[in-house]
């Protein structure tokens, strides 16, 4: 929406929102009469936020940390909306720019744009959709008191959850988001929304706006919503799965082809590329120490680097490839991602990995239909299936060592994300799950 359209919609204050390398959504606000200027010139922001952690401290990496340096946050009017459920409020994502006007090398949203352009140069178009799980409840003296106590997907929760779900559906609609589903999930207090497929940048923007709306709706009802990977120790975690489909010449490359499970040859290569790089990408999808409590085998969180048709234990699940509408619906869902992940980094890196598979004409391993946790070590080895990193330290090192990710992100962004992950791991060192859960619960 243009500044004029926002004003006509009654917007008086616009929240300019970015997501940092630790996955924290941060916001500065401008009155509506400053919004046009915020789109053109931007507003000031210290470049040190490229090193911020989930607890608001900073990675003090020698050579990277400096108190000097300022970038401009430019609001993107194409993605700006009036947040209908919060009258008077507007919302817009930002791009980071240098003072000179050039894109900032640390900008996550620019990184995604570049990967989309590289895909286009290879003749590929992408559609993406996010599926967000979150926990709704009250904070009573540091304890999470869930809005409902199941059963999972339980109609029996209607008395507790019906009012929230209806307010949420209305609020999303009023903010221009047409959710595909809104429902109660499996764990106590857990809910989920499925967002509509869109181009990759728009899908990521929408995933951030949707969280903004969810938090608002929860607060109006005296509740809080958490997207933290785990909200209660030992419980089922909150995933934030990304669905991606790959298109060439208007044809979905994940359906109607002659390869495995109906994939086209380039669809197979793209999936093979994603699989090859998943260990390095885990630090993006699972960015906190707490993420690794969620990443347990046999919890539908995709902890093995394999793929399978509708297999919820494979890190990459081929979804929607079976039915009559597979030509439009077939997609690959990365299951390992949680709500602490930066959507732009995840999506950009996943595209880069897929493009690497195309460039290298990688051969795709056979699809897996069972739970890989039930396979013997010998069977896993024979099928070439590896367990994804089991702790943040290992994930951070796999990420830091990846030349594919480094060349896709550029040194500046890659160095900062690696520094943030290492510092995040050091911050959490020695803390038990109870402490981690409490520390992160209301950060994401
Ligand atoms: N809660 C699971 C997770 O941690 C996902 C369950 C599902 O597939 O809906 O990702
Ligand atoms: Mg779910």
Short mmCIF file of C-alpha atoms and ligand atoms in Angstrom, two decimals:
data_model
loop_
_atom_site.label_atom_id
_atom_site.label_comp_id
_atom_site.label_asym_id
_atom_site.label_seq_id
_atom_site.Cartn_x
_atom_site.Cartn_y
_atom_site.Cartn_z
CA UNK A 1 0.00 0.00 0.00
CA UNK A 2 1.23 3.48 -0.78
CA UNK A 3 1.51 6.06 2.02
CA UNK A 4 -1.72 7.63 0.70
CA UNK A 5 -3.56 4.32 0.74
CA UNK A 6 -2.39 3.60 4.27
CA UNK A 7 -3.55 7.02 5.40
CA UNK A 8 -6.93 6.50 3.75
CA UNK A 9 -7.21 3.18 5.58
CA UNK A 10 -6.87 5.08 8.85
CA UNK A 11 -3.23 4.23 9.59
CA UNK A 12 -1.54 6.65 11.99
CA UNK A 13 1.55 4.69 13.04
CA UNK A 14 3.51 2.16 10.95
CA UNK A 15 5.58 -0.62 12.53
CA UNK A 16 8.69 -1.26 10.42
CA UNK A 17 9.70 -4.80 11.16
CA UNK A 18 12.89 -6.74 10.45
CA UNK A 19 14.03 -10.15 11.57
CA UNK A 20 17.65 -10.31 12.74
CA UNK A 21 20.14 -13.13 12.32
CA UNK A 22 19.01 -14.64 15.65
CA UNK A 23 15.43 -14.77 14.35
CA UNK A 24 14.17 -12.02 16.64
CA UNK A 25 11.59 -9.71 15.04
CA UNK A 26 12.51 -6.11 15.83
CA UNK A 27 10.43 -3.01 15.18
CA UNK A 28 10.81 0.74 14.83
CA UNK A 29 7.73 2.86 14.25
CA UNK A 30 7.06 5.98 12.19
CA UNK A 31 3.99 8.24 12.17
CA UNK A 32 2.12 8.05 8.87
CA UNK A 33 3.35 11.46 7.69
CA UNK A 34 6.94 10.14 7.94
CA UNK A 35 6.23 6.90 6.13
CA UNK A 36 6.96 8.09 2.58
CA UNK A 37 10.36 9.35 3.76
CA UNK A 38 11.00 6.03 5.53
CA UNK A 39 10.42 4.30 2.17
CA UNK A 40 12.73 6.61 0.23
CA UNK A 41 15.49 7.56 2.66
CA UNK A 42 15.03 5.00 5.39
CA UNK A 43 15.52 5.38 9.12
CA UNK A 44 18.72 4.86 11.08
CA UNK A 45 19.78 1.53 12.60
CA UNK A 46 23.13 0.44 13.96
CA UNK A 47 24.87 -2.18 11.85
CA UNK A 48 25.76 -3.92 15.13
CA UNK A 49 22.29 -5.54 14.93
CA UNK A 50 23.82 -7.89 12.40
CA UNK A 51 25.39 -9.52 15.48
CA UNK A 52 22.46 -9.49 17.91
CA UNK A 53 21.51 -12.62 19.83
CA UNK A 54 18.21 -13.96 21.09
CA UNK A 55 18.79 -12.41 24.55
CA UNK A 56 19.63 -8.94 23.11
CA UNK A 57 23.35 -9.26 23.76
CA UNK A 58 25.79 -9.17 20.84
CA UNK A 59 28.38 -11.50 19.44
CA UNK A 60 31.64 -9.71 20.23
CA UNK A 61 33.59 -11.28 17.44
CA UNK A 62 36.97 -9.62 16.91
CA UNK A 63 37.00 -8.19 13.42
CA UNK A 64 33.20 -8.11 13.14
CA UNK A 65 31.96 -6.21 16.19
CA UNK A 66 32.16 -2.43 16.04
CA UNK A 67 30.11 0.25 17.78
CA UNK A 68 30.50 2.41 14.66
CA UNK A 69 28.41 2.12 11.54
CA UNK A 70 24.82 2.87 10.66
CA UNK A 71 22.54 1.50 7.98
CA UNK A 72 19.20 2.76 6.71
CA UNK A 73 16.05 0.69 7.14
CA UNK A 74 13.85 1.38 4.14
CA UNK A 75 10.21 0.39 4.40
CA UNK A 76 8.90 -1.53 1.40
CA UNK A 77 5.61 0.09 0.37
CA UNK A 78 4.77 -2.85 -1.93
CA UNK A 79 4.47 -5.04 1.15
CA UNK A 80 2.98 -2.47 3.54
CA UNK A 81 -0.50 -3.16 4.95
CA UNK A 82 -3.01 -1.67 7.34
CA UNK A 83 -3.27 -4.03 10.30
CA UNK A 84 -7.06 -4.10 10.29
CA UNK A 85 -7.42 -5.77 13.67
CA UNK A 86 -5.37 -3.01 15.32
CA UNK A 87 -7.05 0.18 14.06
CA UNK A 88 -4.57 2.96 13.38
CA UNK A 89 -1.65 0.59 12.90
CA UNK A 90 0.24 -0.13 9.69
CA UNK A 91 2.96 -2.70 9.13
CA UNK A 92 5.82 -2.90 6.63
CA UNK A 93 8.94 -5.04 6.20
CA UNK A 94 12.21 -3.24 5.58
CA UNK A 95 15.33 -3.59 3.48
CA UNK A 96 18.70 -2.59 4.90
CA UNK A 97 20.66 -0.08 2.81
CA UNK A 98 24.05 1.57 3.12
CA UNK A 99 24.07 5.33 3.66
CA UNK A 100 25.08 5.57 -0.01
CA UNK A 101 21.86 3.83 -1.03
CA UNK A 102 23.43 0.50 -1.99
CA UNK A 103 21.86 -2.63 -0.49
CA UNK A 104 23.63 -3.58 2.78
CA UNK A 105 25.60 -6.82 2.46
CA UNK A 106 24.10 -7.96 5.79
CA UNK A 107 20.47 -7.64 4.64
CA UNK A 108 18.60 -10.93 4.90
CA UNK A 109 15.77 -9.78 2.64
CA UNK A 110 18.21 -8.74 -0.10
CA UNK A 111 19.83 -12.14 0.20
CA UNK A 112 16.52 -13.84 -0.54
CA UNK A 113 15.87 -11.50 -3.46
CA UNK A 114 19.27 -12.37 -4.93
CA UNK A 115 18.58 -16.10 -4.67
CA UNK A 116 15.19 -15.65 -6.37
CA UNK A 117 16.97 -13.77 -9.19
CA UNK A 118 19.56 -16.51 -9.50
CA UNK A 119 16.77 -19.06 -9.76
CA UNK A 120 15.14 -16.96 -12.47
CA UNK A 121 18.41 -16.81 -14.35
CA UNK A 122 18.38 -20.63 -14.28
CA UNK A 123 14.81 -20.62 -15.67
CA UNK A 124 13.26 -21.50 -12.30
CA UNK A 125 10.35 -19.88 -10.52
CA UNK A 126 9.47 -20.66 -6.93
CA UNK A 127 6.37 -20.68 -4.81
CA UNK A 128 6.61 -20.81 -1.04
CA UNK A 129 4.20 -21.15 1.87
CA UNK A 130 4.74 -21.20 5.63
CA UNK A 131 2.94 -23.28 8.19
CA UNK A 132 3.33 -21.79 11.66
CA UNK A 133 2.84 -23.62 14.94
CA UNK A 134 2.63 -21.63 18.16
CA UNK A 135 1.59 -22.00 21.75
CA UNK A 136 -1.14 -19.89 23.28
CA UNK A 137 -1.57 -19.46 26.99
CA UNK A 138 -0.92 -17.31 30.02
CA UNK A 139 2.28 -16.56 31.84
CA UNK A 140 1.64 -17.13 35.54
CA UNK A 141 4.72 -16.35 37.62
CA UNK A 142 6.99 -17.77 34.94
CA UNK A 143 4.87 -20.87 34.31
CA UNK A 144 3.19 -21.43 30.94
CA UNK A 145 -0.52 -22.10 31.51
CA UNK A 146 -1.92 -23.37 28.19
CA UNK A 147 -5.20 -22.14 26.70
CA UNK A 148 -6.24 -25.75 26.10
CA UNK A 149 -5.11 -29.16 27.27
CA UNK A 150 -5.99 -31.20 24.21
CA UNK A 151 -6.91 -33.65 22.90
CA UNK A 152 -4.71 -32.92 19.88
CA UNK A 153 -6.82 -31.27 17.17
CA UNK A 154 -9.59 -31.70 19.71
CA UNK A 155 -13.07 -30.40 19.03
CA UNK A 156 -13.42 -30.79 22.80
CA UNK A 157 -11.24 -27.69 23.17
CA UNK A 158 -13.85 -25.57 21.36
CA UNK A 159 -15.04 -23.87 24.54
CA UNK A 160 -11.53 -22.61 25.31
CA UNK A 161 -10.22 -22.12 21.78
CA UNK A 162 -13.26 -21.14 19.66
CA UNK A 163 -13.21 -17.46 20.57
CA UNK A 164 -9.48 -17.17 19.93
CA UNK A 165 -9.61 -18.98 16.58
CA UNK A 166 -12.50 -16.87 15.29
CA UNK A 167 -10.85 -13.60 16.36
CA UNK A 168 -7.66 -14.79 14.69
CA UNK A 169 -9.37 -15.73 11.41
CA UNK A 170 -11.05 -12.31 11.32
CA UNK A 171 -7.85 -10.45 12.20
CA UNK A 172 -5.82 -12.22 9.49
CA UNK A 173 -8.49 -11.44 6.91
CA UNK A 174 -8.59 -7.78 7.99
CA UNK A 175 -4.82 -7.60 7.48
CA UNK A 176 -4.96 -9.02 3.97
CA UNK A 177 -3.89 -12.56 4.83
CA UNK A 178 -6.13 -15.34 3.57
CA UNK A 179 -5.05 -18.23 5.75
CA UNK A 180 -5.72 -21.69 4.37
CA UNK A 181 -6.27 -23.26 7.80
CA UNK A 182 -6.42 -22.15 11.41
CA UNK A 183 -6.67 -24.90 14.02
CA UNK A 184 -5.80 -26.47 17.33
CA UNK A 185 -2.59 -28.55 17.14
CA UNK A 186 -1.26 -31.49 19.12
CA UNK A 187 0.42 -30.19 22.28
CA UNK A 188 -1.22 -28.32 25.17
CA UNK A 189 -1.90 -24.74 24.11
CA UNK A 190 -0.60 -25.41 20.60
CA UNK A 191 -2.27 -23.98 17.48
CA UNK A 192 -1.35 -23.73 13.83
CA UNK A 193 -2.03 -21.61 10.78
CA UNK A 194 -1.27 -22.53 7.18
CA UNK A 195 -0.45 -19.52 5.04
CA UNK A 196 -1.19 -19.34 1.31
CA UNK A 197 1.47 -20.04 -1.35
CA UNK A 198 3.06 -16.94 -2.86
CA UNK A 199 6.36 -15.89 -4.39
CA UNK A 200 9.19 -16.50 -1.94
CA UNK A 201 9.63 -12.91 -0.74
CA UNK A 202 5.92 -12.33 -0.25
CA UNK A 203 5.53 -15.66 1.58
CA UNK A 204 8.28 -14.71 4.05
CA UNK A 205 6.82 -11.23 4.59
CA UNK A 206 3.42 -12.78 5.25
CA UNK A 207 4.85 -15.20 7.78
CA UNK A 208 6.18 -12.26 9.81
CA UNK A 209 3.00 -10.23 9.50
CA UNK A 210 0.95 -13.27 10.54
CA UNK A 211 2.96 -13.59 13.78
CA UNK A 212 2.46 -9.90 14.44
CA UNK A 213 -1.31 -10.34 14.08
CA UNK A 214 -1.35 -13.52 16.19
CA UNK A 215 0.46 -11.75 19.04
CA UNK A 216 -1.99 -8.88 18.90
CA UNK A 217 -5.07 -11.12 18.91
CA UNK A 218 -3.68 -13.11 21.84
CA UNK A 219 -3.02 -9.97 23.86
CA UNK A 220 -6.56 -8.67 23.22
CA UNK A 221 -7.79 -11.80 24.98
CA UNK A 222 -5.39 -11.59 27.91
CA UNK A 223 -3.24 -14.34 26.38
CA UNK A 224 0.25 -14.64 24.92
CA UNK A 225 1.43 -16.48 21.84
CA UNK A 226 4.87 -18.06 21.59
CA UNK A 227 6.66 -19.30 18.48
CA UNK A 228 9.56 -20.61 20.52
CA UNK A 229 10.81 -24.04 19.38
CA UNK A 230 9.61 -25.49 22.68
CA UNK A 231 7.46 -23.79 25.27
CA UNK A 232 7.40 -26.47 27.96
CA UNK A 233 10.32 -28.83 28.65
CA UNK A 234 9.73 -32.30 27.27
CA UNK A 235 6.66 -31.33 25.24
CA UNK A 236 6.10 -31.41 21.47
CA UNK A 237 7.79 -28.45 19.78
CA UNK A 238 6.60 -25.65 17.55
CA UNK A 239 7.64 -26.18 13.95
CA UNK A 240 7.62 -23.47 11.32
CA UNK A 241 7.74 -25.54 8.19
CA UNK A 242 8.42 -24.05 4.78
CA UNK A 243 6.80 -25.51 1.67
CA UNK A 244 8.57 -24.86 -1.61
CA UNK A 245 7.61 -25.73 -5.17
CA UNK A 246 9.84 -25.35 -8.19
CA UNK A 247 8.44 -24.34 -11.56
CA UNK A 248 9.83 -24.13 -15.09
CA UNK A 249 7.84 -22.81 -18.03
CA UNK A 250 4.71 -22.79 -15.89
CA UNK A 251 5.03 -26.48 -14.97
CA UNK A 252 5.47 -27.67 -11.39
CA UNK A 253 8.64 -29.79 -11.44
CA UNK A 254 7.46 -31.85 -8.47
CA UNK A 255 4.48 -33.45 -10.27
CA UNK A 256 3.71 -35.21 -13.54
CA UNK A 257 7.33 -36.04 -14.39
CA UNK A 258 8.89 -39.40 -15.15
CA UNK A 259 11.23 -39.59 -12.15
CA UNK A 260 10.83 -40.87 -8.61
CA UNK A 261 7.36 -40.17 -7.17
CA UNK A 262 6.52 -38.19 -10.31
CA UNK A 263 9.32 -35.63 -10.02
CA UNK A 264 10.81 -34.12 -13.18
CA UNK A 265 14.58 -34.53 -13.64
CA UNK A 266 15.26 -30.94 -12.57
CA UNK A 267 12.85 -31.36 -9.65
CA UNK A 268 14.91 -34.37 -8.56
CA UNK A 269 18.15 -32.44 -8.87
CA UNK A 270 16.74 -29.55 -6.88
CA UNK A 271 15.67 -31.86 -4.03
CA UNK A 272 19.05 -33.61 -4.18
CA UNK A 273 20.75 -30.23 -3.75
CA UNK A 274 18.59 -29.35 -0.76
CA UNK A 275 19.33 -32.73 0.82
CA UNK A 276 23.07 -32.44 0.30
CA UNK A 277 23.22 -29.12 2.08
CA UNK A 278 20.68 -29.73 4.86
CA UNK A 279 23.36 -30.38 7.52
CA UNK A 280 24.85 -26.94 6.79
CA UNK A 281 21.42 -25.32 6.60
CA UNK A 282 20.29 -26.73 9.96
CA UNK A 283 21.86 -23.76 11.76
CA UNK A 284 19.42 -21.56 9.84
CA UNK A 285 16.31 -23.68 10.37
CA UNK A 286 17.13 -24.48 14.00
CA UNK A 287 19.01 -21.42 15.26
CA UNK A 288 18.85 -21.74 19.08
CA UNK A 289 20.18 -24.27 21.56
CA UNK A 290 16.55 -24.98 22.43
CA UNK A 291 15.85 -25.89 18.79
CA UNK A 292 17.82 -29.11 19.36
CA UNK A 293 15.49 -30.19 22.16
CA UNK A 294 12.71 -30.04 19.56
CA UNK A 295 14.76 -31.84 16.91
CA UNK A 296 14.17 -35.32 18.33
CA UNK A 297 13.67 -38.44 16.21
CA UNK A 298 10.08 -39.67 15.80
CA UNK A 299 8.57 -36.27 16.68
CA UNK A 300 7.65 -35.21 13.12
CA UNK A 301 10.46 -32.66 13.21
CA UNK A 302 12.53 -34.16 10.35
CA UNK A 303 15.91 -34.92 11.90
CA UNK A 304 17.27 -37.18 9.14
CA UNK A 305 18.52 -35.79 5.84
CA UNK A 306 16.29 -37.83 3.57
CA UNK A 307 13.10 -37.31 1.61
CA UNK A 308 9.86 -39.25 1.28
CA UNK A 309 6.41 -38.98 -0.22
CA UNK A 310 4.19 -37.75 2.63
CA UNK A 311 6.77 -39.02 5.15
CA UNK A 312 6.61 -36.75 8.22
CA UNK A 313 9.83 -38.14 9.64
CA UNK A 314 11.90 -37.21 6.59
CA UNK A 315 13.47 -33.76 6.77
CA UNK A 316 12.06 -33.15 3.28
CA UNK A 317 8.49 -34.32 2.86
CA UNK A 318 7.06 -34.42 -0.67
CA UNK A 319 3.56 -33.15 -0.06
CA UNK A 320 0.41 -32.93 -2.18
CA UNK A 321 1.97 -34.99 -4.99
CA UNK A 322 -0.64 -37.74 -4.94
CA UNK A 323 -4.04 -36.33 -5.78
CA UNK A 324 -5.78 -34.91 -8.82
CA UNK A 325 -4.48 -31.41 -8.10
CA UNK A 326 -0.83 -32.43 -7.78
CA UNK A 327 0.17 -30.25 -10.75
CA UNK A 328 -0.58 -27.21 -8.61
CA UNK A 329 -0.17 -28.54 -5.09
CA UNK A 330 2.96 -30.74 -5.13
CA UNK A 331 5.68 -29.19 -2.98
CA UNK A 332 8.55 -30.09 -0.70
CA UNK A 333 8.20 -29.24 2.98
CA UNK A 334 11.31 -28.73 5.11
CA UNK A 335 10.19 -30.10 8.45
CA UNK A 336 13.24 -29.23 10.58
CA UNK A 337 12.60 -25.48 10.69
CA UNK A 338 11.27 -23.86 13.87
CA UNK A 339 9.77 -20.51 14.82
CA UNK A 340 13.11 -19.00 15.84
CA UNK A 341 14.37 -19.22 12.25
CA UNK A 342 14.75 -16.13 10.07
CA UNK A 343 12.42 -16.91 7.14
CA UNK A 344 14.48 -14.95 4.59
CA UNK A 345 17.69 -16.76 5.47
CA UNK A 346 16.01 -20.17 5.46
CA UNK A 347 14.31 -19.64 2.12
CA UNK A 348 17.29 -18.02 0.43
CA UNK A 349 19.65 -20.78 1.54
CA UNK A 350 17.21 -23.52 0.56
CA UNK A 351 16.95 -22.04 -2.92
CA UNK A 352 20.74 -21.77 -3.16
CA UNK A 353 21.04 -25.43 -2.16
CA UNK A 354 18.48 -26.50 -4.76
CA UNK A 355 20.21 -24.46 -7.47
CA UNK A 356 23.49 -26.15 -6.56
CA UNK A 357 21.77 -29.50 -7.12
CA UNK A 358 20.65 -28.31 -10.56
CA UNK A 359 24.07 -26.96 -11.48
CA UNK A 360 25.74 -30.21 -10.42
CA UNK A 361 22.97 -32.40 -11.89
CA UNK A 362 22.92 -34.30 -8.62
CA UNK A 363 21.32 -37.70 -8.47
CA UNK A 364 18.49 -37.99 -5.95
CA UNK A 365 18.69 -40.76 -3.33
CA UNK A 366 15.70 -43.13 -3.14
CA UNK A 367 12.61 -41.87 -1.31
CA UNK A 368 12.17 -43.22 2.22
CA UNK A 369 8.76 -44.30 3.46
CA UNK A 370 9.57 -45.50 6.99
CA UNK A 371 10.71 -43.60 10.07
CA UNK A 372 14.51 -43.41 9.57
CA UNK A 373 14.85 -43.79 13.36
CA UNK A 374 13.68 -47.40 12.89
CA UNK A 375 16.47 -48.19 10.41
CA UNK A 376 19.73 -49.74 11.58
CA UNK A 377 22.96 -47.77 11.33
CA UNK A 378 24.01 -50.04 8.47
CA UNK A 379 20.74 -49.40 6.58
CA UNK A 380 21.06 -45.65 7.09
CA UNK A 381 24.62 -45.75 5.80
CA UNK A 382 23.63 -47.88 2.80
CA UNK A 383 20.89 -45.36 1.92
CA UNK A 384 23.25 -42.42 2.47
CA UNK A 385 21.03 -40.96 5.19
CA UNK A 386 22.71 -38.78 7.81
CA UNK A 387 21.31 -37.47 11.08
CA UNK A 388 21.20 -33.67 11.02
CA UNK A 389 23.41 -31.92 13.61
CA UNK A 390 22.25 -32.72 17.14
CA UNK A 391 23.42 -29.56 18.85
CA UNK A 392 23.83 -25.90 17.95
CA UNK A 393 27.65 -26.02 18.17
CA UNK A 394 27.83 -28.76 15.53
CA UNK A 395 25.24 -27.04 13.37
CA UNK A 396 27.14 -23.74 13.57
CA UNK A 397 30.38 -25.41 12.48
CA UNK A 398 28.66 -27.19 9.56
CA UNK A 399 27.19 -23.85 8.51
CA UNK A 400 30.50 -22.00 8.87
CA UNK A 401 32.30 -24.66 6.83
CA UNK A 402 29.88 -24.59 3.89
CA UNK A 403 31.43 -22.97 0.84
CA UNK A 404 28.10 -23.21 -0.98
CA UNK A 405 26.34 -21.12 1.68
CA UNK A 406 29.29 -18.72 1.91
CA UNK A 407 29.30 -18.03 -1.80
CA UNK A 408 25.49 -17.64 -1.88
CA UNK A 409 25.30 -15.32 1.15
CA UNK A 410 28.53 -13.47 0.61
CA UNK A 411 31.27 -13.26 3.25
CA UNK A 412 29.70 -10.38 5.17
CA UNK A 413 26.37 -12.08 5.94
CA UNK A 414 27.83 -15.57 6.28
CA UNK A 415 30.43 -14.41 8.81
CA UNK A 416 27.80 -12.65 10.89
CA UNK A 417 25.34 -15.50 10.97
CA UNK A 418 28.15 -17.92 11.89
CA UNK A 419 29.30 -15.57 14.68
CA UNK A 420 25.75 -15.25 16.00
CA UNK A 421 25.25 -19.03 16.05
CA UNK A 422 28.55 -19.66 17.85
CA UNK A 423 27.81 -16.96 20.41
CA UNK A 424 24.28 -18.26 20.87
CA UNK A 425 25.68 -21.71 21.59
CA UNK A 426 28.19 -20.27 24.09
CA UNK A 427 25.42 -18.31 25.84
CA UNK A 428 23.40 -21.48 26.32
CA UNK A 429 26.31 -23.65 27.37
CA UNK A 430 25.53 -25.67 30.48
CA UNK A 431 21.90 -24.51 30.75
CA UNK A 432 19.30 -27.24 31.20
CA UNK A 433 16.15 -27.46 29.12
CA UNK A 434 13.94 -25.92 31.83
CA UNK A 435 16.11 -22.81 31.82
CA UNK A 436 16.29 -22.63 28.03
CA UNK A 437 12.53 -22.98 27.71
CA UNK A 438 11.97 -20.18 30.23
CA UNK A 439 14.62 -17.95 28.61
CA UNK A 440 13.23 -18.23 25.08
CA UNK A 441 9.50 -18.57 25.73
CA UNK A 442 8.52 -14.98 25.08
CA UNK A 443 11.38 -13.99 22.77
CA UNK A 444 9.92 -15.61 19.64
N1 LIG B 1 5.10 -30.14 15.92
C1 LIG B 1 5.89 -30.72 14.87
C2 LIG B 1 7.19 -29.95 14.77
O1 LIG B 1 7.81 -29.73 15.76
C3 LIG B 1 5.19 -30.74 13.54
C4 LIG B 1 3.88 -31.47 13.50
C5 LIG B 1 3.24 -31.39 12.12
O2 LIG B 1 3.81 -31.89 11.15
O3 LIG B 1 2.21 -30.73 12.00
O4 LIG B 1 7.61 -29.55 13.74
MG1 LIG B 2 1.46 -28.97 12.49
#
